[in-house]
mmCIF file of C-alpha atoms in Angstrom:
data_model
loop_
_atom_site.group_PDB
_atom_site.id
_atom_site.type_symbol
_atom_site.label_atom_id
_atom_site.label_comp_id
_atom_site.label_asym_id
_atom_site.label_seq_id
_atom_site.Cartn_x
_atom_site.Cartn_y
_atom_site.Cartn_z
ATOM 1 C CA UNK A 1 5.791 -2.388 46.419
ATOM 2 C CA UNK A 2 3.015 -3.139 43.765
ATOM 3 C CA UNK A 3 3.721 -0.041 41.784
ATOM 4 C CA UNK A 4 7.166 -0.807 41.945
ATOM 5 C CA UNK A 5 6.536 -4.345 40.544
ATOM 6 C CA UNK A 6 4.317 -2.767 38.012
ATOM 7 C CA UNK A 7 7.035 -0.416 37.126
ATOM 8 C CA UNK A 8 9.560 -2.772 36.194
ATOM 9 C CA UNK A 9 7.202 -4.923 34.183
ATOM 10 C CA UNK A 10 5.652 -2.347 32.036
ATOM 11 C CA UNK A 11 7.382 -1.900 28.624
ATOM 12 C CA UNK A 12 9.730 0.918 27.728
ATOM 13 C CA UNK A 13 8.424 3.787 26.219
ATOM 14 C CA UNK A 14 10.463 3.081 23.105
ATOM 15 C CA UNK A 15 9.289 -0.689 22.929
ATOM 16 C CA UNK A 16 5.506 0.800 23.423
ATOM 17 C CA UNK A 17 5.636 3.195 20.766
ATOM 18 C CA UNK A 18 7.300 0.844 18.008
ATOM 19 C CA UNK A 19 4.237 -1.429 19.113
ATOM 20 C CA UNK A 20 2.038 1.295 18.380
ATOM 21 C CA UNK A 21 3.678 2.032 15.037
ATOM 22 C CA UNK A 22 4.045 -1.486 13.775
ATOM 23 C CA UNK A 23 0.545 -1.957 14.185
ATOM 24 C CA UNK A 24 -0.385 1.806 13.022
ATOM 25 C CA UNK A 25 1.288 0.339 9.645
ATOM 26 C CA UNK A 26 -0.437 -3.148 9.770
ATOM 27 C CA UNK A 27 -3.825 -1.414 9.844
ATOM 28 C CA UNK A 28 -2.902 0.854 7.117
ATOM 29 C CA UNK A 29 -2.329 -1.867 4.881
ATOM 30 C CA UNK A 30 -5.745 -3.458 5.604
ATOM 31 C CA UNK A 31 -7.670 -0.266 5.271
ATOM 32 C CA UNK A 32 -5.732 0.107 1.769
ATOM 33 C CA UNK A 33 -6.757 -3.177 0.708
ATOM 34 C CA UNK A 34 -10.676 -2.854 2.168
ATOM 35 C CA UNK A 35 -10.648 0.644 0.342
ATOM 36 C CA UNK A 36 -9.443 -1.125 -3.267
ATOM 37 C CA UNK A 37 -11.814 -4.003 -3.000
ATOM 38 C CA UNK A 38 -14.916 -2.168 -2.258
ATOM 39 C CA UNK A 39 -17.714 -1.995 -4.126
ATOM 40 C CA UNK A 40 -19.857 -0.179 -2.889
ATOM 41 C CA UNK A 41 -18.758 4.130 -2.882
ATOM 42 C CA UNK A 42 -19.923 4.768 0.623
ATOM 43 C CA UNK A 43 -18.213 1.780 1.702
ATOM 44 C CA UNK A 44 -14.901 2.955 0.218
ATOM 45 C CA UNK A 45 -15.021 6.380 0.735
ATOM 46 C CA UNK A 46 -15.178 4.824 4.678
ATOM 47 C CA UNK A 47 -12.230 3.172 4.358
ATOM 48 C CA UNK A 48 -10.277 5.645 2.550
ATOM 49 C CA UNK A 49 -11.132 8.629 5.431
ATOM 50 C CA UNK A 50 -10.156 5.672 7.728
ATOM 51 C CA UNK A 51 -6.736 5.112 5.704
ATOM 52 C CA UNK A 52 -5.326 8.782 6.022
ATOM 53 C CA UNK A 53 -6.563 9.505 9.080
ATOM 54 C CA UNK A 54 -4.817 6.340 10.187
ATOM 55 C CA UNK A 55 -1.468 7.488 8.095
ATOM 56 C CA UNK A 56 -1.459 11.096 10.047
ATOM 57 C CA UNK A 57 -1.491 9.244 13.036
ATOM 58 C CA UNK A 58 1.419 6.875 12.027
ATOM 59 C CA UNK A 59 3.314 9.756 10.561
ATOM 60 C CA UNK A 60 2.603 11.757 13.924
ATOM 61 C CA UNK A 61 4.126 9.127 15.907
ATOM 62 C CA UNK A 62 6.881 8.420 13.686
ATOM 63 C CA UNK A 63 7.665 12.111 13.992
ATOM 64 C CA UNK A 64 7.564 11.943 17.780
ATOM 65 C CA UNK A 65 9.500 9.322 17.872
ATOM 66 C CA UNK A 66 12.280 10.409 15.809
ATOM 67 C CA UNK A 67 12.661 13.889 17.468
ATOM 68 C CA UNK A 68 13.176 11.534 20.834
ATOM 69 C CA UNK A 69 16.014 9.438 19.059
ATOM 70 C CA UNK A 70 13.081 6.270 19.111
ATOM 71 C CA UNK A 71 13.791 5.635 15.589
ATOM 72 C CA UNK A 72 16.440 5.911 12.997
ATOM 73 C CA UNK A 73 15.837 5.989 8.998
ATOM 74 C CA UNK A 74 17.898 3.420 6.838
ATOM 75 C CA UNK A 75 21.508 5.052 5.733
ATOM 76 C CA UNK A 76 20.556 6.695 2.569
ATOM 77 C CA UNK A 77 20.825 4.562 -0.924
ATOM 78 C CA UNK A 78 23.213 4.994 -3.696
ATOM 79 C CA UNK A 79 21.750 7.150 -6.421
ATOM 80 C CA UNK A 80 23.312 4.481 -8.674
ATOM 81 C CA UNK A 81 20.926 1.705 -7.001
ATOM 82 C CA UNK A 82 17.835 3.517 -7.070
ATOM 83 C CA UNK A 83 18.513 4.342 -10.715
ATOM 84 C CA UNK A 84 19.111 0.784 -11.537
ATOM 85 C CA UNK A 85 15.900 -0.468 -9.762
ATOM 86 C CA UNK A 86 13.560 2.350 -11.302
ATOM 87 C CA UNK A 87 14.882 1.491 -14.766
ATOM 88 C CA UNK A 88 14.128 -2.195 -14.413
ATOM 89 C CA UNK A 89 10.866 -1.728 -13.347
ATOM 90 C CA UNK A 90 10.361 0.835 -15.814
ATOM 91 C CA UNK A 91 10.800 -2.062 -18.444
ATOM 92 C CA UNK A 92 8.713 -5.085 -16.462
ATOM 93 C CA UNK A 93 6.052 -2.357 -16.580
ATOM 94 C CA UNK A 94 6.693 -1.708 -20.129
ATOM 95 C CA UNK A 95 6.876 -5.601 -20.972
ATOM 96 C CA UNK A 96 3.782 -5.980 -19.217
ATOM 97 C CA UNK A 97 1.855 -3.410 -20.639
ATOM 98 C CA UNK A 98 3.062 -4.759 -24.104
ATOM 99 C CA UNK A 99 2.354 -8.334 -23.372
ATOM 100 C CA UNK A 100 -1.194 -7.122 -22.410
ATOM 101 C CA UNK A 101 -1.639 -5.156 -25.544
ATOM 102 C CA UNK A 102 -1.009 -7.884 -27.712
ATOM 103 C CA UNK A 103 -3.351 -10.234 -26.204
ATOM 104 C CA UNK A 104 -6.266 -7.564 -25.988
ATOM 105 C CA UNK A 105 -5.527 -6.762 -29.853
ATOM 106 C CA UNK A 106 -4.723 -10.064 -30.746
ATOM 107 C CA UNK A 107 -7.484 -12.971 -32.024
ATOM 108 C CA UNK A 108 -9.168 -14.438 -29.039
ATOM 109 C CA UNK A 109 -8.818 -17.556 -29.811
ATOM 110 C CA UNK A 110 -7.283 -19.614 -27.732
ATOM 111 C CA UNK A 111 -8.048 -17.027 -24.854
ATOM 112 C CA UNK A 112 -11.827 -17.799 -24.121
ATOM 113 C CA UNK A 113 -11.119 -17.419 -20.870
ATOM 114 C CA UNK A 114 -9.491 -14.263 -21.322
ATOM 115 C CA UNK A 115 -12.410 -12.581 -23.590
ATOM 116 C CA UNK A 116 -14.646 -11.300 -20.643
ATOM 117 C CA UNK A 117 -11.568 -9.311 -19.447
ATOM 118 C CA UNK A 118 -11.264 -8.103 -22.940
ATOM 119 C CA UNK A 119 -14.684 -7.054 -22.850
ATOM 120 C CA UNK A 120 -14.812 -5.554 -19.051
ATOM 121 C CA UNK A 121 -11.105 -3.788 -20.215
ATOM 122 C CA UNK A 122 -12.998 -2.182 -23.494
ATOM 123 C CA UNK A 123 -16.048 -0.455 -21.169
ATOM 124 C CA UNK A 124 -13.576 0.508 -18.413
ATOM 125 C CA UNK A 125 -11.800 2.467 -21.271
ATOM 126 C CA UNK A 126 -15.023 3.916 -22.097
ATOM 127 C CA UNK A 127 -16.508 4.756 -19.248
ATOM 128 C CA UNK A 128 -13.441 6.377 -17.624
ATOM 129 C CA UNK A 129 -14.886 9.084 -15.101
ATOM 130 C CA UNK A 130 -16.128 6.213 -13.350
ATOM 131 C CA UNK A 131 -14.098 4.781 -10.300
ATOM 132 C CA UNK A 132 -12.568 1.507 -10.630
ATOM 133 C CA UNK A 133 -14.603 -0.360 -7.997
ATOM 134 C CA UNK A 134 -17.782 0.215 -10.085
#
């Protein structure tokens, strides 16, 4: 009689597996964002072994899960949609990148505040092989 009871109260396999994978995803995210904000190489490296190891598991399960009818994709999007969102984010990136461009080139004045980012920007360029976080 327990085991019955215990039976009927445990989750479906369907409901434990999208638990699994909803939280497979939420830890991706954090290891993603611990790996971009370190500092310190060993540190990230960590985190970035930790993030695909993590993303083979979630694409594992979603795998699994999709062979057993668990989970459908989205119906597929209009090639017209997808052309319309890549070309207007083509041009905020371009907008951005020329807005940016014209304030690094431009006089500082009237961006003190914006001159050490001028000046971190200018080594960054220069010192290129190095990784971002350093």
């Amino acid at each position: 009689m327990y085991q019955q009871q215990q039976q009927q109260q445990a989750l479906p396999d369907e409901d434990l597996a999208y638990t699994v994978l909803s939280d497979l995803k939420r830890v991706v995210r954090e290891y993603a964002t611990a790996a971009t904000e370190s500092t310190c190489p060993t540190v990230r490296q960590m985190f970035t072994n930790l993030l695909n190891s993590t993303l083979k598991m979630q694409g594992d399960l979603f795998q699994a899960m999709q062979s057993q009818n668990m989970y459908s994709t989205a119906s597929p999007a209009l090639r017209q949609e997808l052309d319309k969102q890549i070309k207007e984010y083509s041009q905020t990136q371009q907008k951005t990148s020329q807005w940016l461009q014209q304030r690094l080139s431009g006089s500082q004045q009237g961006f003190g505040s914006f001159a050490p980012y001028q000046q971190q920007s200018h080594q960054h360029q220069s010192n290129q092989h190095q990784p971002y976080y350093s």
